[in-house]
Tab-separated table of C-alpha atoms in Angstrom:
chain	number	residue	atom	x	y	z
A	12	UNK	CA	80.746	-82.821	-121.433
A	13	UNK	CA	77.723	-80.936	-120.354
A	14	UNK	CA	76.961	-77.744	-118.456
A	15	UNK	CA	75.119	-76.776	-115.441
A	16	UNK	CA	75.302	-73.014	-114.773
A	17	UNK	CA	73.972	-72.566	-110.711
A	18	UNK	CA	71.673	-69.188	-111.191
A	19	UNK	CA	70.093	-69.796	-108.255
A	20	UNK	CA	70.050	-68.177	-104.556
A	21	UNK	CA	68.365	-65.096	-103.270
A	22	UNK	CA	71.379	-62.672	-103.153
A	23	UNK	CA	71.271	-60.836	-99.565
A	24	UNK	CA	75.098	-59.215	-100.003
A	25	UNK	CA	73.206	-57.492	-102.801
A	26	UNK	CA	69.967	-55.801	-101.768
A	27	UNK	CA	68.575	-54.003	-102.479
A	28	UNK	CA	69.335	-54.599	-105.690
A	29	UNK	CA	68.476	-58.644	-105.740
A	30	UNK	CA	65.073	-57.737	-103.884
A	31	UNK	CA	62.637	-58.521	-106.566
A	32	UNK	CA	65.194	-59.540	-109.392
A	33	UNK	CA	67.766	-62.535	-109.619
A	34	UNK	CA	71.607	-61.814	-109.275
A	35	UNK	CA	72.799	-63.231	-112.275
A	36	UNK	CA	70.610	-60.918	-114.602
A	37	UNK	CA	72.252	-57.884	-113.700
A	38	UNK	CA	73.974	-55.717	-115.631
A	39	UNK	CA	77.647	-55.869	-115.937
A	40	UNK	CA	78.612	-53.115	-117.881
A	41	UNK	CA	77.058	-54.057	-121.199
A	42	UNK	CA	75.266	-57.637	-120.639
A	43	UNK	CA	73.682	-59.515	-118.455
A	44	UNK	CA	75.687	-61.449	-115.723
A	45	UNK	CA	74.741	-64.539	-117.150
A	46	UNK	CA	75.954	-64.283	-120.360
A	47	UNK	CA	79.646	-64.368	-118.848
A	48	UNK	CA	79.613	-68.011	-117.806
A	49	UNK	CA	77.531	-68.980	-120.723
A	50	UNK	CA	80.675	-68.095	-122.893
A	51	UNK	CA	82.729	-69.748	-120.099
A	52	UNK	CA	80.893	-72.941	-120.963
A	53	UNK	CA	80.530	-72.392	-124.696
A	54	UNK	CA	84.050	-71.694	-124.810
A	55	UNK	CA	84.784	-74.781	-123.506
A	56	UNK	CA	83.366	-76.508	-126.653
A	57	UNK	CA	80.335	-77.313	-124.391
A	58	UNK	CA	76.971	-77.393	-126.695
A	59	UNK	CA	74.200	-78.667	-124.250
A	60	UNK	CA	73.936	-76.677	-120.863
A	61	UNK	CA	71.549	-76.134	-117.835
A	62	UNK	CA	70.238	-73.364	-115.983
A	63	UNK	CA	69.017	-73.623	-112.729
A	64	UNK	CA	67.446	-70.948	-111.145
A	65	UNK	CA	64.510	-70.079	-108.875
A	66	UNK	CA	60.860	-70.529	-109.743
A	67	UNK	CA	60.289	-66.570	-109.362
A	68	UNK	CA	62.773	-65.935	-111.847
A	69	UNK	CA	63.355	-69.313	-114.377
A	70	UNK	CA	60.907	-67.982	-117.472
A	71	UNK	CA	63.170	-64.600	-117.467
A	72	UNK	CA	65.789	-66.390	-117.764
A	73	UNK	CA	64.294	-68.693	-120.549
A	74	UNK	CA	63.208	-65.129	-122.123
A	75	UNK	CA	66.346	-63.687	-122.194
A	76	UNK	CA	68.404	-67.084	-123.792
A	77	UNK	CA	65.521	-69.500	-125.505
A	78	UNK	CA	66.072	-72.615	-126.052
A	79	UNK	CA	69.741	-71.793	-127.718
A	80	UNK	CA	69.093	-72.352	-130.666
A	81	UNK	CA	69.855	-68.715	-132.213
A	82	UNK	CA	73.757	-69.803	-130.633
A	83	UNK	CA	73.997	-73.332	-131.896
A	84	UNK	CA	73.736	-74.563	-128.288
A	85	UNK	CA	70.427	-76.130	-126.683
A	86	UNK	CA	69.763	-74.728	-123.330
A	87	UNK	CA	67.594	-76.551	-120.715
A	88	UNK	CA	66.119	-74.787	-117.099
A	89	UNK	CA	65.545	-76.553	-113.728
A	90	UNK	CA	64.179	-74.955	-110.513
A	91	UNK	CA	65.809	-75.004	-107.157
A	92	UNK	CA	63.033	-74.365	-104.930
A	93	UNK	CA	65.310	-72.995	-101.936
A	94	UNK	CA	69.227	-73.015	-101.758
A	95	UNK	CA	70.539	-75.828	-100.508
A	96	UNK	CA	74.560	-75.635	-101.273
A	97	UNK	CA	76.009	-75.838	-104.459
A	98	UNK	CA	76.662	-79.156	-104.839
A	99	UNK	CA	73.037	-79.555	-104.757
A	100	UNK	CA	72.900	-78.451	-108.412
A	101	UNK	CA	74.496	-81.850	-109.272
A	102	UNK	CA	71.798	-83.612	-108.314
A	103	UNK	CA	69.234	-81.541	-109.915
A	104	UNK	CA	70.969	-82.008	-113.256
A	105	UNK	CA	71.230	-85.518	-112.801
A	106	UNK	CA	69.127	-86.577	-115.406
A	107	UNK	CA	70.406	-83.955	-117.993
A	108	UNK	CA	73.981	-84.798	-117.674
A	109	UNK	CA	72.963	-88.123	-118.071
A	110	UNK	CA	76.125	-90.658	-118.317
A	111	UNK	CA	78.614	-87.468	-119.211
A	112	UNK	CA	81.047	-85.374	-117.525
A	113	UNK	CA	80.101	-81.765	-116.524
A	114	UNK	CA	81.144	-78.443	-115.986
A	115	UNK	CA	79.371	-76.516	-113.258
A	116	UNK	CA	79.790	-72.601	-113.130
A	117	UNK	CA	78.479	-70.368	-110.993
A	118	UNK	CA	75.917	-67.375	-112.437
A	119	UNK	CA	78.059	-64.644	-110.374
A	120	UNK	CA	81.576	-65.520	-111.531
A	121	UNK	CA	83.331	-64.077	-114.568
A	122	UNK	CA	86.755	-64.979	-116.089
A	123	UNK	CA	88.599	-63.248	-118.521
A	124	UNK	CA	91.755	-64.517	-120.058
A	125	UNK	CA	93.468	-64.422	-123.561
A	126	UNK	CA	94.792	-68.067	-123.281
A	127	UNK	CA	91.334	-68.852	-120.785
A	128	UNK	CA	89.681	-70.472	-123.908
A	129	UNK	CA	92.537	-72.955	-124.571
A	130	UNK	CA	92.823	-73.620	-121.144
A	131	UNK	CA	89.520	-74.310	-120.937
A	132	UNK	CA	89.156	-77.353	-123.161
A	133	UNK	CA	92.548	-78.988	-122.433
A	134	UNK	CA	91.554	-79.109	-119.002
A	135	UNK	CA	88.181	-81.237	-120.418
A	136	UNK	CA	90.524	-83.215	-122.633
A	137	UNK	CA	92.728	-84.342	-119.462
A	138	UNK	CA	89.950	-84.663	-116.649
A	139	UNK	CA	90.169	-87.454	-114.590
A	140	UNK	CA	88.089	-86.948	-111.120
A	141	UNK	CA	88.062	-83.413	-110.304
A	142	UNK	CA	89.721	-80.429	-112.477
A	143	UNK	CA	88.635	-77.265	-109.670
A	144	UNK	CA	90.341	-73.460	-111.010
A	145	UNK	CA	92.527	-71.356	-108.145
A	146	UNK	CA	92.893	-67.312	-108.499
A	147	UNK	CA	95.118	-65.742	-105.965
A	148	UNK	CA	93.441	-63.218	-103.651
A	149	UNK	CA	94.428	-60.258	-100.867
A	150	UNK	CA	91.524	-61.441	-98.785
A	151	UNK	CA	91.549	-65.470	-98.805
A	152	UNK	CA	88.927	-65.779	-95.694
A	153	UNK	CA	86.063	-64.908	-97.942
A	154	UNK	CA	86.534	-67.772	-100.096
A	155	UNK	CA	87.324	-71.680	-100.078
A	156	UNK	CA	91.083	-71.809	-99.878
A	157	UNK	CA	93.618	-74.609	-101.432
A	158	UNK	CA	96.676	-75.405	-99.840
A	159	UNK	CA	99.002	-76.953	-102.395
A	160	UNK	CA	102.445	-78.674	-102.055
A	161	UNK	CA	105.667	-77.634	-103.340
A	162	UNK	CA	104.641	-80.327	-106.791
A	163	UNK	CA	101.149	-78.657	-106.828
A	164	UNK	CA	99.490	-81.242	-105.178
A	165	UNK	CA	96.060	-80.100	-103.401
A	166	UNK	CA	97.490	-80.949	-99.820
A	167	UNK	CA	93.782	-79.723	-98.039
A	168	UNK	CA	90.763	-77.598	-99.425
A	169	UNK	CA	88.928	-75.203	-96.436
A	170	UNK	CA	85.933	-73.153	-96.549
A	171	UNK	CA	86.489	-69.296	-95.283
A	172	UNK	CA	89.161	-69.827	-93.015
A	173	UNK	CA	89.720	-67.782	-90.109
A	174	UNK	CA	93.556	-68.448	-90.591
A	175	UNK	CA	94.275	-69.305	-94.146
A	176	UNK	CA	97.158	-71.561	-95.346
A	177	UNK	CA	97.502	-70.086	-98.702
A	178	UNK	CA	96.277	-67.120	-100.763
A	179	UNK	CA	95.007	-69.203	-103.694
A	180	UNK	CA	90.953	-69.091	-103.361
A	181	UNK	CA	88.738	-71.929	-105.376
A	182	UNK	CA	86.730	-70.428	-108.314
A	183	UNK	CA	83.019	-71.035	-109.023
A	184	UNK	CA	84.460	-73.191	-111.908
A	185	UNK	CA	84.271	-76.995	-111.765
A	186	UNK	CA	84.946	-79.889	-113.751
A	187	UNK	CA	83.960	-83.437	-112.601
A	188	UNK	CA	83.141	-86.962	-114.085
A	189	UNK	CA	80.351	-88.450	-113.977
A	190	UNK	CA	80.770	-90.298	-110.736
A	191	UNK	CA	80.676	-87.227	-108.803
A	192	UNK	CA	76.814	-86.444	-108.921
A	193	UNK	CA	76.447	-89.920	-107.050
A	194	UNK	CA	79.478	-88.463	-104.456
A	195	UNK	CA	76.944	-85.541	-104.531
A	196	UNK	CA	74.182	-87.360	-103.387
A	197	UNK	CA	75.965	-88.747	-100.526
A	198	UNK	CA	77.327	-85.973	-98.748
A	199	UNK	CA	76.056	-85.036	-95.139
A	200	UNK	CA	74.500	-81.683	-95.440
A	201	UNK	CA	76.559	-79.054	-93.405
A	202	UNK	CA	74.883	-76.973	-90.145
A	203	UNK	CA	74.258	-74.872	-92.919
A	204	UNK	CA	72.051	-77.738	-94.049
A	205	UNK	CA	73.606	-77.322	-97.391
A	206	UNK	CA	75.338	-79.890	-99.636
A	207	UNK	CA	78.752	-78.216	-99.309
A	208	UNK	CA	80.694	-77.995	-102.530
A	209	UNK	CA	84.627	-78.499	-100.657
A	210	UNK	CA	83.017	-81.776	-98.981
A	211	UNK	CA	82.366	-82.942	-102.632
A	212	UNK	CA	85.906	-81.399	-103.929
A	213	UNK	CA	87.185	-83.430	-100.873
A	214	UNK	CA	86.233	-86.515	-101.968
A	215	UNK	CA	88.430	-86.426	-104.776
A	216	UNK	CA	91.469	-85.276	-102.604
A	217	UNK	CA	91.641	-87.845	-100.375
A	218	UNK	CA	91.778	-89.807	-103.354
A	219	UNK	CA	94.564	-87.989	-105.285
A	220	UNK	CA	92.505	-87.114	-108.448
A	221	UNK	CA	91.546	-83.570	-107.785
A	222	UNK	CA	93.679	-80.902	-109.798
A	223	UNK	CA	94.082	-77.208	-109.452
A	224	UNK	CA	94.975	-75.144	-112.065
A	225	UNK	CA	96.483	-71.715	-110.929
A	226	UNK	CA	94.833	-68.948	-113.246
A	227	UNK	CA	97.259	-66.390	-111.898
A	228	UNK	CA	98.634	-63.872	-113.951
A	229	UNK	CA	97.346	-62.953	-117.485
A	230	UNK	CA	93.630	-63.720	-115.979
A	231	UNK	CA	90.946	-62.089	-114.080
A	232	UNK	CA	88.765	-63.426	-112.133
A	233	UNK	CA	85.558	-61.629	-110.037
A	234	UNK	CA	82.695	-63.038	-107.960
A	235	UNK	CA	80.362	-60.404	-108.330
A	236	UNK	CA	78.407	-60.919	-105.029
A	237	UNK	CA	78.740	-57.777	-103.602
A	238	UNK	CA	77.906	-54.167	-104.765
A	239	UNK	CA	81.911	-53.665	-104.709
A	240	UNK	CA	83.233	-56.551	-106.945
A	241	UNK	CA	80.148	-56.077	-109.117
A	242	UNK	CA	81.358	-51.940	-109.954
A	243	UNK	CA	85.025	-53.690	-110.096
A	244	UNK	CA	83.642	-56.266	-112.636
A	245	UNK	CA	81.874	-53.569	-114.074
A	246	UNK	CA	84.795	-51.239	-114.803
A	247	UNK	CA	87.089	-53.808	-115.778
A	248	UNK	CA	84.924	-54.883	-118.882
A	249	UNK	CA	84.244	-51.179	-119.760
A	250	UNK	CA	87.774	-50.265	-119.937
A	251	UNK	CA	89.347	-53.583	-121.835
A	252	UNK	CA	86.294	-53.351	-124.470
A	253	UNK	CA	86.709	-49.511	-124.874
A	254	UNK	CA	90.661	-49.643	-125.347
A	255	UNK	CA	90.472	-52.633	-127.473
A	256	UNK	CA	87.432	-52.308	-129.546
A	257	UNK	CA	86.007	-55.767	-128.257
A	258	UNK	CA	83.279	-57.365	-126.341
A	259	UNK	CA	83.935	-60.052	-123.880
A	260	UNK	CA	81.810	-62.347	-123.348
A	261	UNK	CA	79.403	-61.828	-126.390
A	262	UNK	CA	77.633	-65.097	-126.918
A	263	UNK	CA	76.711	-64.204	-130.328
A	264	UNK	CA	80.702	-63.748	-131.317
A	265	UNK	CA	81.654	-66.789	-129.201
A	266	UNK	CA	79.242	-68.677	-131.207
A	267	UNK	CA	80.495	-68.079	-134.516
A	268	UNK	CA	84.110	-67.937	-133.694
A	269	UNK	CA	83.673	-71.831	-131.988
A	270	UNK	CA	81.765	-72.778	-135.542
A	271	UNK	CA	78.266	-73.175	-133.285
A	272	UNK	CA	76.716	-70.698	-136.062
A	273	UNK	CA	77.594	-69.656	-139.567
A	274	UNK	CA	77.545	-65.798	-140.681
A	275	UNK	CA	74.145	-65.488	-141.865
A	276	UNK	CA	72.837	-66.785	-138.362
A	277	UNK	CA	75.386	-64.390	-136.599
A	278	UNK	CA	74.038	-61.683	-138.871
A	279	UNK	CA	70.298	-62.397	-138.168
A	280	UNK	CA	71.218	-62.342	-134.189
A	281	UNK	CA	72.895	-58.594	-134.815
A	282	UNK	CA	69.774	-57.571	-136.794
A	283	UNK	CA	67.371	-58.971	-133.930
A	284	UNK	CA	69.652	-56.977	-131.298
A	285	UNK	CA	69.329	-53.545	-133.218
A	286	UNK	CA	71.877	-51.634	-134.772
A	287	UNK	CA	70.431	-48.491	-132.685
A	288	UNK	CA	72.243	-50.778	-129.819
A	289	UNK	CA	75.993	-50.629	-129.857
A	290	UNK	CA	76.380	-54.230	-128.693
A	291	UNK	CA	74.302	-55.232	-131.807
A	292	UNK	CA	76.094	-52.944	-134.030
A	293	UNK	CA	79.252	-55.201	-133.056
A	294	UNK	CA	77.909	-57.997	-133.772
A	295	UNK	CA	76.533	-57.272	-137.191
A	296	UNK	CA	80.018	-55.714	-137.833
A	297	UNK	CA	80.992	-59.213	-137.227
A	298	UNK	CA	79.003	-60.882	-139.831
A	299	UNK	CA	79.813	-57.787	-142.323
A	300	UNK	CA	76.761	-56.780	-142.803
């Protein structure tokens, strides 16, 4: 399986903050938004993953992350020159993902979970069409809603509905095979004039082979994309790493603990961070050293 993390769009909801700087590298309590669904994919067992991102802002992004190498992972950038839906980034990684099946995440969208991990790659192990993830929500209408049947079928999927027929609202987490980037390509842009991601997710539940799996309870899920849910995001890593003692979402820890890196890279990585940094105190705590 391969990745394709969607950094891309120009972030209205948040100016001024996203005026001159992309979304997905701001800070979310200790890190970068980005690195939370780089550890989503890594997590996954994923090893070879795309970023797509605007032209103004693609070489910070390859400053920041490299090509990977430093987390046992190789990391590749594309440009979307204006956005044009999210399904869009399937067709721009059509040549990466090559003859695979992919995971696409969106660069706002962070998941925390104890059992997430797990989840994660038995959901890659079983995919057949579409695998999409459902969190339930108070406010439904901002999101793309599922409606599901009493044996969890997905029964319809509907962008921001005025009415809603469930609570349950689609994640920016998406698994597909390979045949979907040519369903991708195919799809009638929207009056948007976006490739619309539910027309895509559609496809596969007309045909009975798109699954939902209900994070629910024991998980958290934000879409940072407004100056609310990015404080709430915010908070909620500050408190779980300061009562616990951990870091979510540190790539460098991820890295090791999936076998990507042994404890001499993991300890180089802490070094490079600085130990007058607290996150790269952790992680050279980590390798012992």
């Amino acid at each position: 399986m391969r990745g394709i993390i969607l950094a891309g769009g120009s972030g209205t909801r948040l100016h001024p903050l996203t005026s001159v700087h992309s979304k997905q590298l701001l800070p979310v309590y200790d890190k970068p938004m980005i690195y939370y669904p780089l550890a989503v994919l890594m997590q996954t067992d994923i090893r070879e993953i795309l970023i797509i991102s605007t032209p103004n802002h693609l070489n910070v992004y390859r400053e920041l992350l490299g090509d990977g190498s430093k987390l046992g992972i190789t990391l590749e950038y594309a440009v979307q020159d204006e956005p044009k839906g999210l399904a869009q980034a399937l067709l721009i990684g059509r040549d990466f993902v090559g003859e695979e099946t992919l995971c696409l995440v969106l660069g706002d969208n962070i998941f925390y979970g104890t059992r997430f991990p797990d989840m994660l790659r038995a959901e890659a192990d079983r995919l057949d069409g579409c695998t999409l993830f459902g969190y339930p929500v108070s406010d439904p209408e901002r999101y793309g809603v599922a409606e599901l049947d009493a044996d969890s079928n997905i029964v319809s999927l509907e962008e921001k509905p005025a009415e809603p027929r469930s609570n349950l609202a689609v994640t920016g987490l998406y698994m597909y095979d390979n045949e979907a980037i040519d369903r991708a390509a195919g799809l009638t842009p929207s009056d948007r004039g976006e490739l619309e991601i539910t027309d895509l997710n559609l496809t596969f539940v007309q045909e009975k082979r798109a699954r939902l799996v209900n994070l629910g309870r024991g998980s958290a899920w934000f879409d940072t994309g407004t100056h609310d849910s990015l404080l709430e995001a915010a908070t909620f890593v500050q408190l779980l790493e300061k009562r616990q003692g951990i870091r979510i979402s540190c790539l460098e820890e991820v890295a090791f603990r999936m076998g990507f890196i042994d404890r001499d890279q993991l300890a180089l990585n802490g070094n490079e961070l600085s130990s007058s940094s607290s996150y790269g105190r952790y992680v050279m705590e980590l390798a012992g050293a």
